[in-house]
CSV table of C-alpha atoms in Angstrom, one decimal:
chain,number,residue,atom,x,y,z
A,1,MET,CA,0.0,-0.7,86.4
A,2,THR,CA,-2.2,1.2,84.2
A,3,ALA,CA,-1.2,3.0,81.2
A,4,ASN,CA,-1.4,6.3,82.8
A,5,GLU,CA,0.8,5.4,85.7
A,6,ILE,CA,3.4,3.9,83.4
A,7,TYR,CA,3.6,7.2,81.4
A,8,ASP,CA,3.9,9.4,84.4
A,9,LYS,CA,7.0,7.4,85.4
A,10,LEU,CA,8.6,7.3,81.9
A,11,LYS,CA,7.9,11.2,81.4
A,12,ALA,CA,10.0,11.4,85.0
A,13,GLU,CA,12.6,9.3,83.9
A,14,PHE,CA,13.1,10.4,80.1
A,15,GLY,CA,11.2,14.1,80.3
A,16,ASP,CA,10.7,15.4,76.5
A,17,ASP,CA,11.5,12.4,75.0
A,18,ILE,CA,8.4,11.2,75.8
A,19,LEU,CA,6.4,13.3,73.3
A,20,ALA,CA,2.6,12.4,74.0
A,21,PHE,CA,0.0,10.4,75.8
A,22,SER,CA,-3.3,9.2,74.2
A,23,GLU,CA,-5.5,8.1,76.7
A,24,ASP,CA,-8.9,8.3,74.6
A,25,ALA,CA,-7.8,6.1,71.5
A,26,SER,CA,-10.5,3.8,70.3
A,27,THR,CA,-8.4,0.7,71.2
A,28,GLU,CA,-5.5,1.0,73.5
A,29,ALA,CA,-3.9,3.7,75.1
A,30,PHE,CA,-0.4,4.5,73.7
A,31,ILE,CA,2.9,6.7,74.7
A,32,THR,CA,4.5,8.4,71.8
A,33,VAL,CA,8.1,8.2,71.7
A,34,ARG,CA,11.1,10.4,70.3
A,35,PRO,CA,12.6,7.8,67.6
A,36,GLN,CA,16.2,8.6,68.6
A,37,ARG,CA,15.4,7.3,72.2
A,38,ILE,CA,13.4,4.0,71.5
A,39,THR,CA,15.6,1.7,72.5
A,40,GLU,CA,16.7,3.2,75.8
A,41,VAL,CA,12.9,3.3,76.6
A,42,CYS,CA,12.5,0.0,75.8
A,43,LEU,CA,15.3,-1.4,77.9
A,44,TYR,CA,14.5,0.5,80.8
A,45,LEU,CA,10.6,-0.8,80.4
A,46,ARG,CA,12.0,-4.4,80.2
A,47,ASP,CA,14.6,-4.3,83.2
A,48,GLU,CA,13.1,-1.6,85.9
A,49,PRO,CA,11.6,-3.8,88.7
A,50,GLU,CA,8.2,-2.2,88.6
A,51,PHE,CA,7.7,-2.9,84.7
A,52,LEU,CA,9.3,-5.9,83.6
A,53,PHE,CA,8.1,-6.0,80.1
A,54,ASP,CA,9.7,-9.1,79.1
A,55,TYR,CA,7.5,-9.6,76.2
A,56,MET,CA,7.1,-8.0,73.0
A,57,VAL,CA,3.9,-9.0,71.5
A,58,ASN,CA,4.1,-7.3,68.3
A,59,LEU,CA,5.7,-4.8,66.0
A,60,SER,CA,3.9,-3.1,63.2
A,61,GLY,CA,4.5,-0.7,60.5
A,62,VAL,CA,1.8,1.6,59.7
A,63,ASP,CA,1.3,4.3,56.9
A,64,TYR,CA,-0.4,7.2,58.1
A,65,LYS,CA,0.5,9.0,54.7
A,66,THR,CA,1.8,12.1,56.5
A,67,ASN,CA,4.3,9.7,58.2
A,68,MET,CA,5.3,6.4,58.9
A,69,THR,CA,4.7,4.9,62.6
A,70,VAL,CA,6.1,1.8,64.2
A,71,VAL,CA,3.7,0.4,66.9
A,72,TYR,CA,5.2,-1.7,69.9
A,73,HIS,CA,3.1,-3.8,71.6
A,74,LEU,CA,4.3,-5.0,75.2
A,75,TYR,CA,3.3,-7.0,77.8
A,76,SER,CA,4.6,-8.0,81.0
A,77,LEU,CA,4.2,-11.4,82.2
A,78,PRO,CA,5.2,-11.2,86.0
A,79,LYS,CA,3.1,-8.2,86.2
A,80,ASN,CA,0.3,-8.8,84.2
A,81,HIS,CA,0.3,-5.0,82.6
A,82,ARG,CA,0.4,-3.9,79.0
A,83,ILE,CA,1.2,-1.0,77.1
A,84,VAL,CA,1.6,0.3,73.7
A,85,LEU,CA,4.2,2.6,72.2
A,86,LYS,CA,4.7,4.5,69.0
A,87,VAL,CA,7.3,6.2,67.2
A,88,GLU,CA,6.6,8.7,64.2
A,89,LEU,CA,9.1,8.7,61.4
A,90,ASP,CA,9.8,10.7,58.4
A,91,ARG,CA,7.8,9.4,55.5
A,92,ASP,CA,10.4,9.8,52.9
A,93,THR,CA,13.3,8.5,54.8
A,94,PRO,CA,12.1,6.2,57.7
A,95,LEU,CA,14.6,5.4,59.9
A,96,VAL,CA,14.6,4.2,63.9
A,97,PRO,CA,16.8,2.2,65.8
A,98,THR,CA,16.3,-1.5,66.2
A,99,VAL,CA,15.2,-3.0,69.4
A,100,GLU,CA,16.4,-6.1,68.7
A,101,LYS,CA,19.0,-6.2,71.5
A,102,VAL,CA,16.2,-5.9,73.8
A,103,TRP,CA,13.4,-8.2,72.8
A,104,LYS,CA,14.8,-11.3,70.5
A,105,THR,CA,11.5,-11.2,69.0
A,106,ALA,CA,12.0,-8.2,67.2
A,107,ASN,CA,14.5,-9.5,64.8
A,108,TRP,CA,11.7,-11.1,62.5
A,109,HIS,CA,9.2,-8.6,63.2
A,110,GLU,CA,11.3,-5.5,62.0
A,111,ARG,CA,12.7,-7.4,59.1
A,112,GLU,CA,8.6,-7.7,58.4
A,113,ALA,CA,8.1,-3.7,58.7
A,114,PHE,CA,11.2,-3.4,56.2
A,115,ASP,CA,9.8,-5.6,53.9
A,116,MET,CA,6.3,-4.1,53.8
A,117,PHE,CA,6.7,-0.6,54.5
A,118,GLY,CA,10.6,0.2,53.9
A,119,ILE,CA,11.4,1.3,57.3
A,120,VAL,CA,14.8,0.7,57.8
A,121,PHE,CA,15.9,-0.3,61.4
A,122,GLU,CA,19.3,0.8,62.0
A,123,GLY,CA,21.4,-1.6,64.0
A,124,HIS,CA,19.5,-4.7,63.0
A,125,PRO,CA,22.0,-7.7,62.2
A,126,PHE,CA,20.3,-8.7,59.1
A,127,MET,CA,18.0,-6.1,57.5
A,128,VAL,CA,16.9,-8.1,54.2
A,129,ARG,CA,13.3,-8.8,53.1
A,130,ILE,CA,11.7,-11.5,54.8
A,131,LEU,CA,8.3,-12.3,52.9
A,132,CYS,CA,8.8,-11.0,49.8
A,133,PRO,CA,11.5,-12.3,47.3
A,134,TYR,CA,14.8,-10.6,47.6
A,135,ASP,CA,14.4,-8.6,44.2
A,136,TRP,CA,11.0,-7.5,44.5
A,137,GLU,CA,11.0,-3.9,44.0
A,138,GLY,CA,8.6,-1.4,46.3
A,139,TYR,CA,7.2,-1.9,49.7
A,140,PRO,CA,3.4,-3.5,49.1
A,141,LEU,CA,2.1,-2.1,52.3
A,142,ARG,CA,2.3,1.7,51.6
A,143,LYS,CA,-0.6,3.5,50.2
A,144,ASP,CA,1.3,4.6,47.1
A,145,TYR,CA,2.1,0.9,46.2
A,146,LYS,CA,1.8,0.5,42.8
A,147,GLU,CA,1.2,-3.3,41.7
A,148,PRO,CA,4.2,-4.3,39.1
A,149,GLU,CA,3.0,-5.4,35.9
A,150,THR,CA,5.4,-8.1,35.3
A,151,TYR,CA,7.8,-10.1,37.7
A,152,HIS,CA,10.5,-12.5,35.9
A,153,GLY,CA,8.3,-12.2,33.0
A,154,ILE,CA,5.2,-13.3,34.4
A,155,LYS,CA,2.2,-11.3,33.9
A,156,VAL,CA,1.2,-10.1,37.6
A,157,ALA,CA,-2.4,-8.8,37.0
A,158,TYR,CA,-5.6,-11.0,36.3
B,1,MET,CA,-8.7,-49.7,30.4
B,2,GLY,CA,-10.4,-53.3,31.5
B,3,LEU,CA,-7.4,-54.9,30.0
B,4,LEU,CA,-7.5,-57.5,33.2
B,5,ASN,CA,-11.0,-58.3,32.4
B,6,ARG,CA,-10.4,-59.7,29.0
B,7,LEU,CA,-8.4,-62.3,30.6
B,8,ASP,CA,-11.5,-63.7,32.5
B,9,ASP,CA,-14.3,-63.1,29.6
B,10,PRO,CA,-15.4,-66.4,28.1
B,11,ILE,CA,-15.4,-65.2,24.6
B,12,GLN,CA,-12.0,-63.3,24.3
B,13,GLY,CA,-10.5,-65.0,27.4
B,14,ASP,CA,-8.4,-67.7,27.8
B,15,GLY,CA,-5.7,-65.9,29.1
B,16,ILE,CA,-4.7,-64.5,26.0
B,17,ILE,CA,-4.9,-60.7,25.3
B,18,LEU,CA,-5.0,-58.9,22.0
B,19,GLY,CA,-4.1,-55.3,21.9
B,20,THR,CA,-1.3,-53.0,20.8
B,21,VAL,CA,2.2,-52.5,22.8
B,22,GLU,CA,1.1,-48.7,23.3
B,23,ASP,CA,-2.2,-50.3,24.6
B,24,ILE,CA,-0.3,-52.3,27.7
B,25,LEU,CA,2.2,-49.9,28.3
B,26,ASN,CA,-0.4,-47.0,28.6
B,27,TRP,CA,-2.5,-49.3,30.8
B,28,GLY,CA,0.7,-49.7,33.2
B,29,ARG,CA,1.4,-46.0,33.3
B,30,SER,CA,-1.9,-45.0,33.9
B,31,LYS,CA,-2.2,-47.3,36.9
B,32,SER,CA,1.1,-46.2,38.2
B,33,ASP,CA,1.1,-42.7,38.2
B,34,TRP,CA,3.3,-41.6,41.1
B,35,TYR,CA,3.3,-37.8,42.2
B,36,LEU,CA,5.5,-35.1,43.8
B,37,GLN,CA,4.9,-34.6,47.5
B,38,PHE,CA,3.9,-31.0,47.0
B,39,GLY,CA,1.7,-28.9,49.3
B,40,LEU,CA,1.1,-25.1,49.1
B,41,ALA,CA,-1.8,-23.9,51.3
B,42,CYS,CA,-4.7,-25.0,52.6
B,43,CYS,CA,-5.6,-27.3,49.8
B,44,ALA,CA,-2.6,-29.4,51.0
B,45,ILE,CA,-4.6,-30.1,54.2
B,46,GLU,CA,-7.2,-31.8,52.0
B,47,PHE,CA,-4.9,-33.2,50.2
B,48,MET,CA,-3.3,-35.1,53.1
B,49,ALA,CA,-6.6,-36.4,54.2
B,50,LEU,CA,-6.3,-37.9,50.3
B,51,ASN,CA,-3.5,-40.1,51.4
B,52,ALA,CA,-4.7,-41.0,55.0
B,53,SER,CA,-7.3,-44.5,55.3
B,54,HIS,CA,-10.5,-42.9,55.0
B,55,PHE,CA,-9.9,-41.8,51.2
B,56,ASP,CA,-6.5,-44.2,50.3
B,57,MET,CA,-5.2,-42.6,47.5
B,58,MET,CA,-3.1,-45.6,46.8
B,59,ARG,CA,-5.9,-47.6,45.6
B,60,PHE,CA,-5.3,-45.7,42.5
B,61,GLY,CA,-1.8,-46.7,42.2
B,62,ALA,CA,-0.7,-43.1,43.1
B,63,ILE,CA,2.4,-43.3,45.5
B,64,PRO,CA,3.9,-40.2,46.7
B,65,ARG,CA,7.4,-39.4,45.7
B,66,THR,CA,9.8,-37.0,47.2
B,67,SER,CA,12.0,-36.2,44.4
B,68,PRO,CA,10.6,-34.6,41.1
B,69,ARG,CA,12.7,-36.9,39.1
B,70,GLN,CA,10.9,-40.2,40.2
B,71,ALA,CA,7.2,-38.3,39.9
B,72,ASP,CA,5.3,-38.7,36.8
B,73,PHE,CA,2.6,-35.8,37.7
B,74,ILE,CA,2.8,-32.8,40.1
B,75,ILE,CA,-0.2,-31.7,42.3
B,76,VAL,CA,-0.2,-27.8,42.6
B,77,SER,CA,-2.1,-27.7,45.7
B,78,GLY,CA,-2.9,-24.3,46.9
B,79,THR,CA,-1.9,-20.5,46.4
B,80,VAL,CA,1.2,-20.1,44.1
B,81,THR,CA,2.7,-17.0,45.1
B,82,LEU,CA,5.3,-15.3,42.7
B,83,LYS,CA,8.1,-16.1,45.0
B,84,MET,CA,7.0,-19.8,44.9
B,85,ALA,CA,6.7,-19.5,40.7
B,86,ASP,CA,10.2,-19.6,40.3
B,87,ARG,CA,10.7,-22.8,42.1
B,88,ILE,CA,7.2,-24.6,40.6
B,89,LYS,CA,8.7,-24.0,37.2
B,90,THR,CA,12.6,-25.5,38.2
B,91,LEU,CA,10.3,-28.7,39.8
B,92,TYR,CA,8.1,-29.3,36.9
B,93,GLU,CA,11.8,-29.1,34.9
B,94,GLN,CA,13.1,-31.4,36.6
B,95,MET,CA,10.7,-33.9,36.4
B,96,SER,CA,11.2,-36.5,33.4
B,97,GLU,CA,9.0,-36.7,30.7
B,98,PRO,CA,6.5,-37.7,30.0
B,99,ARG,CA,5.1,-35.3,32.9
B,100,TYR,CA,1.7,-34.0,33.9
B,101,VAL,CA,0.3,-31.3,36.2
B,102,MET,CA,-2.9,-31.5,37.9
B,103,SER,CA,-4.2,-27.8,39.5
B,104,MET,CA,-6.0,-28.5,42.4
B,105,GLY,CA,-8.4,-25.8,43.9
B,106,SER,CA,-9.5,-22.0,42.9
B,107,CYS,CA,-6.2,-20.3,43.8
B,108,SER,CA,-3.9,-22.2,41.5
B,109,ASN,CA,-6.5,-22.1,38.9
B,110,SER,CA,-6.8,-19.0,38.6
B,111,GLY,CA,-5.6,-16.9,41.6
B,112,GLY,CA,-8.8,-17.7,43.7
B,113,PRO,CA,-9.6,-15.1,46.4
B,114,TYR,CA,-6.6,-13.1,45.4
B,115,TRP,CA,-7.6,-12.4,41.8
B,116,GLU,CA,-7.9,-8.9,42.3
B,117,HIS,CA,-5.7,-7.4,45.0
B,118,GLY,CA,-3.0,-10.3,45.4
B,119,TYR,CA,-0.2,-8.7,44.2
B,120,HIS,CA,2.1,-11.3,45.1
B,121,VAL,CA,-0.3,-14.2,43.9
B,122,LEU,CA,0.2,-16.0,40.6
B,123,LYS,CA,-3.2,-15.9,39.0
B,124,GLY,CA,-3.4,-19.2,37.9
B,125,VAL,CA,-0.2,-22.0,37.5
B,126,ASP,CA,-1.1,-22.5,33.9
B,127,ARG,CA,1.0,-19.0,33.1
B,128,ILE,CA,4.1,-21.1,34.0
B,129,ILE,CA,3.5,-24.7,33.5
B,130,PRO,CA,1.0,-26.2,31.2
B,131,VAL,CA,-2.1,-28.0,33.2
B,132,ASP,CA,-3.7,-30.9,32.4
B,133,VAL,CA,-6.4,-31.3,34.5
B,134,TYR,CA,-8.1,-28.8,36.7
B,135,VAL,CA,-9.8,-29.5,40.2
B,136,PRO,CA,-12.4,-27.0,41.0
B,137,GLY,CA,-13.2,-26.0,44.8
B,138,CYS,CA,-12.1,-24.1,47.7
B,139,PRO,CA,-10.6,-26.5,48.8
B,140,PRO,CA,-11.9,-29.4,46.3
B,141,ARG,CA,-13.3,-32.4,48.1
B,142,PRO,CA,-11.3,-35.4,48.2
B,143,GLU,CA,-14.4,-37.1,45.9
B,144,ALA,CA,-13.4,-34.3,43.4
B,145,PHE,CA,-9.9,-34.6,43.7
B,146,PHE,CA,-10.4,-38.3,42.7
B,147,GLU,CA,-12.3,-37.7,39.7
B,148,GLY,CA,-9.8,-35.4,38.7
B,149,LEU,CA,-7.4,-38.1,39.0
B,150,VAL,CA,-9.8,-40.5,37.1
B,151,LYS,CA,-9.4,-38.0,34.1
B,152,LEU,CA,-5.9,-37.8,34.4
B,153,GLN,CA,-5.9,-41.4,34.3
B,154,LYS,CA,-8.0,-42.0,31.3
B,155,MET,CA,-5.8,-39.4,29.2
B,156,ILE,CA,-2.7,-41.1,30.1
B,157,SER,CA,-4.0,-44.1,28.7
B,158,THR,CA,-5.3,-42.8,25.4
B,159,GLN,CA,-2.1,-41.0,24.6
B,160,ALA,CA,0.3,-41.8,21.8
B,161,ILE,CA,3.9,-43.1,22.9
B,162,PHE,CA,5.3,-44.4,19.5
B,163,ARG,CA,6.1,-42.3,16.8
B,164,LYS,CA,4.9,-39.3,18.8
B,165,ARG,CA,6.4,-36.6,16.8
B,166,GLU,CA,5.2,-37.7,13.2
B,167,LYS,CA,1.5,-38.3,14.9
B,168,MET,CA,2.0,-34.3,16.4
B,169,SER,CA,0.5,-31.7,13.8
B,170,PRO,CA,3.0,-29.2,12.6
B,171,GLU,CA,1.8,-26.6,14.6
B,172,ASP,CA,2.2,-28.3,17.9
B,173,LEU,CA,5.6,-29.7,16.7
B,174,ALA,CA,6.5,-26.0,16.1
B,175,ALA,CA,5.3,-24.7,19.6
B,176,LEU,CA,7.2,-27.8,21.2
B,177,GLU,CA,10.5,-27.0,19.3
B,178,LEU,CA,9.5,-22.8,20.1
B,179,ARG,CA,9.4,-23.9,23.6
B,180,GLN,CA,12.4,-25.7,23.8
B,181,LYS,CA,14.6,-23.1,22.4
B,182,LYS,CA,13.0,-20.7,24.9
B,183,VAL,CA,13.8,-23.1,27.9
B,184,ARG,CA,17.5,-23.4,26.3
B,185,GLU,CA,17.6,-19.5,26.2
B,186,TYR,CA,16.2,-18.9,29.5
B,187,GLN,CA,19.0,-21.2,31.2
B,188,GLU,CA,21.7,-19.5,29.0
B,189,ARG,CA,20.4,-16.0,30.1
B,190,VAL,CA,20.3,-17.1,33.9
B,191,LYS,CA,24.0,-18.4,33.7
B,192,GLN,CA,25.2,-15.4,32.2
B,193,GLU,CA,23.1,-13.0,34.1
B,194,ASN,CA,24.1,-14.8,37.6
B,195,ALA,CA,28.4,-15.0,37.6
B,196,ASP,CA,27.9,-17.2,40.8
B,197,TYR,CA,25.0,-19.4,39.2
B,198,ASN,CA,27.4,-22.7,39.7
B,199,ASP,CA,28.5,-21.5,43.4
B,200,VAL,CA,25.0,-20.8,44.5
B,201,ASN,CA,23.7,-23.9,42.9
B,202,ARG,CA,26.3,-26.0,44.8
B,203,LYS,CA,25.5,-24.3,48.0
B,204,ILE,CA,21.8,-24.8,47.7
B,205,TYR,CA,22.1,-28.6,46.8
B,206,THR,CA,24.9,-29.4,49.4
B,207,GLY,CA,24.1,-27.1,52.3
B,208,TYR,CA,27.3,-26.0,53.0
B,209,SER,CA,28.5,-22.6,52.8
B,210,LEU,CA,30.7,-21.5,49.8
B,211,ASP,CA,33.8,-20.7,52.3
B,212,TYR,CA,33.9,-24.3,53.4
B,213,LEU,CA,33.3,-26.0,49.9
B,214,LYS,CA,36.1,-23.6,48.5
B,215,LYS,CA,38.6,-24.6,51.5
B,216,GLU,CA,37.5,-28.4,51.0
B,217,GLU,CA,38.4,-28.0,47.2
B,218,SER,CA,42.0,-26.2,47.8
B,219,LYS,CA,42.9,-29.2,50.2
């Protein structure tokens, strides 16, 4: 199934909660979804017999300076088709429902997005840092991140 | 050292060795330096090859140990992140003296490719523990590593064991005492700042949850 067909079916099901469809993106076509409905959309994509997106390839955060974005790469093993979802969040208080209940693999991906961008996933069972130390300050992959001068009394800069 | 060669020496030989006790002890120490099995990044892959039959690190008398308490030296092989820095410091402090440090590869020497933009990388392991031998390379060839190991053995074999303190210069002695004082202060501070210091350590060392331990204790 092509991205276009998937978009049409989603639009028919969810209406205004499917915000946009970008077909001419330089990488892959993606669908922008209203953040509040992302869990329902993902559940629908996973369970509907014509979609069967049983595999979440990747979940990553992006800092676009104007907003925070979460990107979901989905793939269906039985149907051999793929789709990209995006949700755009407020940059100061990035908040989005978790999809950990849909795909277990999202657990660590969401923790990584939280660690690197400070995006909070509501309903996640264990929303703590995964790569940086627990007492790390700031979110390193944000565009306005400033490298700390010292960490535990150790000079960080070269 | 060549100590054993003297046994067969036609002039000095006849099964008698004349030398200082320090020489003999140092010879033994330098030829049986056990190391802490500790790999961090891609250097550790090269390091694993050292132990295999091609390079056979054990012919130098270096035997891997899995506990810092049994190790004579630690090989920091790879990128030291700031998260790991605390752990390396702890491992080093758990080793019994005399202890040595080998820094293997560009990353642990100076931060390597992460020297400028690596917000999470320690720019040289010598910022937290004193390094005796630096082995350059990214990663170093096993031959380079062996040269470092031989350097370390030479260093050990010429060290003073007895009356070490008298032989130390006043500056070194003052620095040593200052360092010991700092370590004590650091330990005290950690204990004061973390009220559950002992609990947390107990949990880490035993692997049981705190609730379980408390329940066991109350029995």
